[in-house]
Amino acid sequence: AMGHATGELIAYKHSVLPLNMKMILDLVTDVHAFQVFMNGAFNGDPHPGNLILCDDGKLGLIDYGQVKHLNLTQRIELAKLIIYLGDNDKSKIINAMTE
């Protein structure tokens, strides 16, 4: 058993059904991006042990013991850095990391 997420004890289950890993990873990425860029508050310790695939197909996120916060300026600078990384713009990456 893992612990309590909604007041009920949640036990590990093994699924014989194939998982759509692309869908799950896309969803996790979208959720964390929303937390970081829209809310400015996010789980500072994300790892697979903090994910639950619920019986209804929804994804449960647990263990928010390390919540981190970014203000609007920090979120904008992080977004710029991600764009620079995607563009492989080394000079902008270095500038963003050293400012």
Coordinates of N, CA and C in Angstrom, one line a residue:
A1 N 0.8 -1.2 0.0 CA 0.0 0.0 0.0 C 0.9 1.2 0.0
M2 N 0.4 2.3 -0.7 CA 1.2 3.5 -0.8 C 0.9 4.5 0.3
G3 N -0.3 4.8 0.5 CA -0.6 5.8 1.5 C -2.0 6.4 1.2
H4 N -2.2 7.6 1.7 CA -3.6 8.2 1.5 C -3.5 9.4 0.5
A5 N -4.3 9.3 -0.5 CA -4.3 10.4 -1.5 C -5.7 11.1 -1.4
T6 N -6.8 10.3 -1.2 CA -8.1 10.9 -1.1 C -8.8 10.4 0.1
G7 N -8.1 10.0 1.1 CA -8.8 9.4 2.3 C -8.9 7.9 2.2
E8 N -8.6 7.3 1.1 CA -8.6 5.9 0.9 C -7.2 5.4 0.7
L9 N -7.0 4.2 1.3 CA -5.7 3.5 1.1 C -5.6 3.1 -0.3
I10 N -4.5 3.4 -1.0 CA -4.3 3.1 -2.4 C -3.2 2.0 -2.5
A11 N -3.5 0.9 -3.1 CA -2.6 -0.2 -3.2 C -2.0 -0.2 -4.6
Y12 N -0.8 -0.7 -4.7 CA -0.2 -0.9 -6.0 C -0.9 -2.0 -6.8
K13 N -1.2 -1.8 -8.1 CA -1.8 -2.8 -8.9 C -1.0 -3.0 -10.1
H14 N -0.9 -4.2 -10.6 CA -0.2 -4.5 -11.8 C -1.3 -4.6 -12.9
S15 N -1.1 -3.9 -14.0 CA -2.0 -3.9 -15.1 C -1.5 -4.9 -16.2
V16 N -2.3 -5.7 -16.7 CA -2.0 -6.5 -17.9 C -2.2 -5.8 -19.2
L17 N -3.0 -4.7 -19.1 CA -3.3 -3.9 -20.3 C -2.0 -3.0 -20.6
P18 N -1.8 -2.9 -21.9 CA -0.7 -2.0 -22.3 C -1.0 -0.5 -22.0
L19 N 0.0 0.2 -21.5 CA -0.1 1.6 -21.2 C 0.3 2.4 -22.4
N20 N -0.4 3.5 -22.6 CA -0.1 4.4 -23.7 C 0.9 5.4 -23.1
M21 N 2.2 5.0 -23.1 CA 3.2 5.8 -22.4 C 3.4 7.2 -23.0
K22 N 3.2 7.3 -24.4 CA 3.3 8.7 -25.0 C 2.2 9.6 -24.4
M23 N 1.0 9.1 -24.3 CA -0.1 9.9 -23.7 C 0.2 10.3 -22.3
I24 N 0.7 9.3 -21.5 CA 1.0 9.6 -20.1 C 2.1 10.6 -20.0
L25 N 3.1 10.4 -20.7 CA 4.3 11.4 -20.6 C 3.9 12.8 -21.2
D26 N 3.1 12.8 -22.2 CA 2.6 14.1 -22.7 C 1.7 14.8 -21.6
L27 N 0.9 14.0 -20.9 CA 0.0 14.6 -19.9 C 0.9 15.1 -18.7
V28 N 1.8 14.3 -18.3 CA 2.7 14.7 -17.2 C 3.5 16.0 -17.6
T29 N 4.0 16.1 -18.8 CA 4.7 17.3 -19.2 C 3.7 18.5 -19.3
D30 N 2.5 18.3 -19.8 CA 1.6 19.4 -19.8 C 1.2 19.9 -18.4
V31 N 1.0 18.9 -17.5 CA 0.6 19.3 -16.2 C 1.7 20.1 -15.5
H32 N 2.9 19.6 -15.6 CA 4.1 20.3 -14.9 C 4.3 21.6 -15.6
A33 N 4.2 21.7 -16.9 CA 4.4 23.0 -17.6 C 3.3 24.0 -17.1
F34 N 2.1 23.5 -17.0 CA 1.0 24.4 -16.5 C 1.3 24.9 -15.1
Q35 N 1.8 24.0 -14.2 CA 2.1 24.4 -12.8 C 3.2 25.4 -12.8
V36 N 4.3 25.2 -13.6 CA 5.4 26.1 -13.6 C 5.1 27.4 -14.2
F37 N 4.5 27.4 -15.4 CA 4.4 28.6 -16.2 C 3.1 29.4 -15.9
M38 N 2.0 28.7 -15.5 CA 0.8 29.4 -15.2 C 0.6 29.7 -13.7
N39 N 0.9 28.7 -12.9 CA 0.7 28.9 -11.5 C 1.9 29.4 -10.8
G40 N 3.1 29.1 -11.3 CA 4.3 29.5 -10.6 C 4.6 28.7 -9.4
A41 N 3.8 27.7 -9.1 CA 4.1 26.8 -8.0 C 4.1 25.3 -8.5
F42 N 5.0 24.5 -8.1 CA 5.2 23.2 -8.7 C 5.8 22.2 -7.8
N43 N 5.7 21.0 -8.0 CA 6.3 19.9 -7.2 C 7.8 19.9 -7.5
G44 N 8.6 20.2 -6.5 CA 10.0 20.3 -6.6 C 10.7 18.9 -6.6
D45 N 10.0 17.8 -6.6 CA 10.6 16.5 -6.5 C 9.7 15.5 -7.4
P46 N 9.6 15.9 -8.7 CA 8.7 15.0 -9.5 C 9.5 13.7 -9.9
H47 N 8.9 12.6 -9.7 CA 9.5 11.3 -10.2 C 8.4 10.3 -10.3
P48 N 8.6 9.2 -11.0 CA 7.5 8.2 -11.2 C 6.8 7.7 -10.0
G49 N 7.5 7.7 -8.9 CA 6.9 7.3 -7.6 C 5.8 8.2 -7.1
N50 N 5.8 9.4 -7.7 CA 4.8 10.4 -7.2 C 3.6 10.5 -8.3
L51 N 3.5 9.5 -9.1 CA 2.4 9.4 -10.1 C 1.5 8.2 -9.8
I52 N 0.2 8.4 -9.9 CA -0.7 7.3 -9.8 C -1.6 7.3 -11.0
L53 N -1.7 6.2 -11.7 CA -2.6 6.0 -12.8 C -3.9 5.5 -12.2
C54 N -4.9 6.3 -12.1 CA -6.2 5.9 -11.4 C -7.0 5.0 -12.3
D55 N -7.9 4.3 -11.6 CA -8.8 3.3 -12.3 C -9.6 4.0 -13.4
D56 N -9.9 5.3 -13.2 CA -10.8 6.0 -14.2 C -9.9 6.6 -15.3
G57 N -8.6 6.2 -15.4 CA -7.8 6.7 -16.4 C -7.1 8.1 -16.1
K58 N -7.5 8.7 -15.0 CA -6.9 10.0 -14.7 C -5.6 9.8 -14.0
L59 N -4.7 10.8 -14.1 CA -3.4 10.7 -13.5 C -3.4 11.4 -12.2
G60 N -3.0 10.8 -11.1 CA -2.9 11.4 -9.8 C -1.5 11.8 -9.5
L61 N -1.3 13.0 -9.0 CA 0.0 13.5 -8.6 C 0.0 13.6 -7.1
I62 N 1.0 13.0 -6.5 CA 1.1 12.9 -5.0 C 2.4 13.5 -4.5
D63 N 2.5 13.6 -3.2 CA 3.7 14.0 -2.5 C 4.2 15.4 -2.9
Y64 N 3.5 16.4 -2.4 CA 4.0 17.8 -2.7 C 4.7 18.3 -1.5
G65 N 5.6 17.5 -0.9 CA 6.4 17.9 0.2 C 7.4 19.0 -0.1
Q66 N 7.8 19.0 -1.4 CA 8.8 20.1 -1.8 C 8.1 20.9 -2.9
V67 N 7.4 21.9 -2.5 CA 6.7 22.8 -3.5 C 7.7 24.0 -3.7
K68 N 7.9 24.3 -4.9 CA 8.8 25.4 -5.3 C 8.0 26.5 -6.0
H69 N 8.4 27.7 -5.9 CA 7.7 28.8 -6.4 C 8.5 29.7 -7.4
L70 N 8.0 30.2 -8.5 CA 8.6 31.1 -9.4 C 7.7 32.3 -9.6
N71 N 8.3 33.5 -9.5 CA 7.5 34.7 -9.7 C 7.4 34.9 -11.2
L72 N 6.6 35.8 -11.7 CA 6.4 36.0 -13.1 C 7.6 36.3 -13.9
T73 N 8.5 37.1 -13.4 CA 9.8 37.4 -14.1 C 10.6 36.1 -14.2
Q74 N 10.7 35.3 -13.2 CA 11.4 34.0 -13.3 C 10.8 33.1 -14.3
R75 N 9.5 33.0 -14.4 CA 8.8 32.2 -15.3 C 9.0 32.6 -16.8
I76 N 9.1 33.9 -17.0 CA 9.3 34.5 -18.3 C 10.8 34.1 -18.7
E77 N 11.7 34.3 -17.8 CA 13.1 34.0 -18.1 C 13.3 32.5 -18.4
L78 N 12.6 31.7 -17.6 CA 12.7 30.2 -17.9 C 12.1 29.9 -19.3
A79 N 11.0 30.5 -19.6 CA 10.4 30.2 -20.9 C 11.4 30.6 -22.0
K80 N 12.0 31.8 -21.9 CA 13.0 32.2 -22.9 C 14.2 31.2 -23.0
L81 N 14.6 30.7 -21.8 CA 15.7 29.8 -21.8 C 15.3 28.5 -22.6
I82 N 14.1 28.0 -22.4 CA 13.7 26.8 -23.1 C 13.6 27.1 -24.6
I83 N 13.2 28.3 -25.0 CA 13.2 28.6 -26.4 C 14.6 28.6 -27.0
Y84 N 15.5 29.2 -26.2 CA 16.9 29.3 -26.7 C 17.5 27.9 -26.8
L85 N 17.1 27.0 -25.8 CA 17.6 25.6 -25.9 C 17.1 24.9 -27.1
G86 N 15.8 25.1 -27.4 CA 15.2 24.5 -28.6 C 15.8 25.0 -29.9
D87 N 16.2 26.3 -29.9 CA 16.8 26.9 -31.1 C 18.3 26.6 -31.1
N88 N 18.8 26.0 -30.1 CA 20.3 25.7 -30.0 C 21.1 27.0 -30.1
D89 N 20.6 28.1 -29.5 CA 21.2 29.4 -29.6 C 22.2 29.5 -28.4
K90 N 23.4 29.0 -28.6 CA 24.4 29.0 -27.5 C 24.6 30.3 -26.9
S91 N 24.8 31.4 -27.6 CA 25.1 32.7 -27.0 C 23.9 33.1 -26.1
K92 N 22.7 32.9 -26.6 CA 21.5 33.4 -25.8 C 21.4 32.5 -24.5
I93 N 21.7 31.2 -24.7 CA 21.7 30.3 -23.5 C 22.7 30.7 -22.5
I94 N 23.9 31.0 -22.9 CA 24.9 31.5 -22.0 C 24.5 32.8 -21.3
N95 N 24.0 33.7 -22.1 CA 23.6 35.0 -21.5 C 22.5 34.8 -20.5
A96 N 21.5 33.9 -20.8 CA 20.4 33.7 -19.9 C 20.8 33.0 -18.6
M97 N 21.8 32.1 -18.7 CA 22.3 31.4 -17.6 C 23.2 32.3 -16.7
T98 N 23.8 33.3 -17.2 CA 24.8 34.1 -16.5 C 24.3 35.5 -16.0
E99 N 23.1 35.8 -16.5 CA 22.5 37.1 -16.1 C 22.0 37.1 -14.7

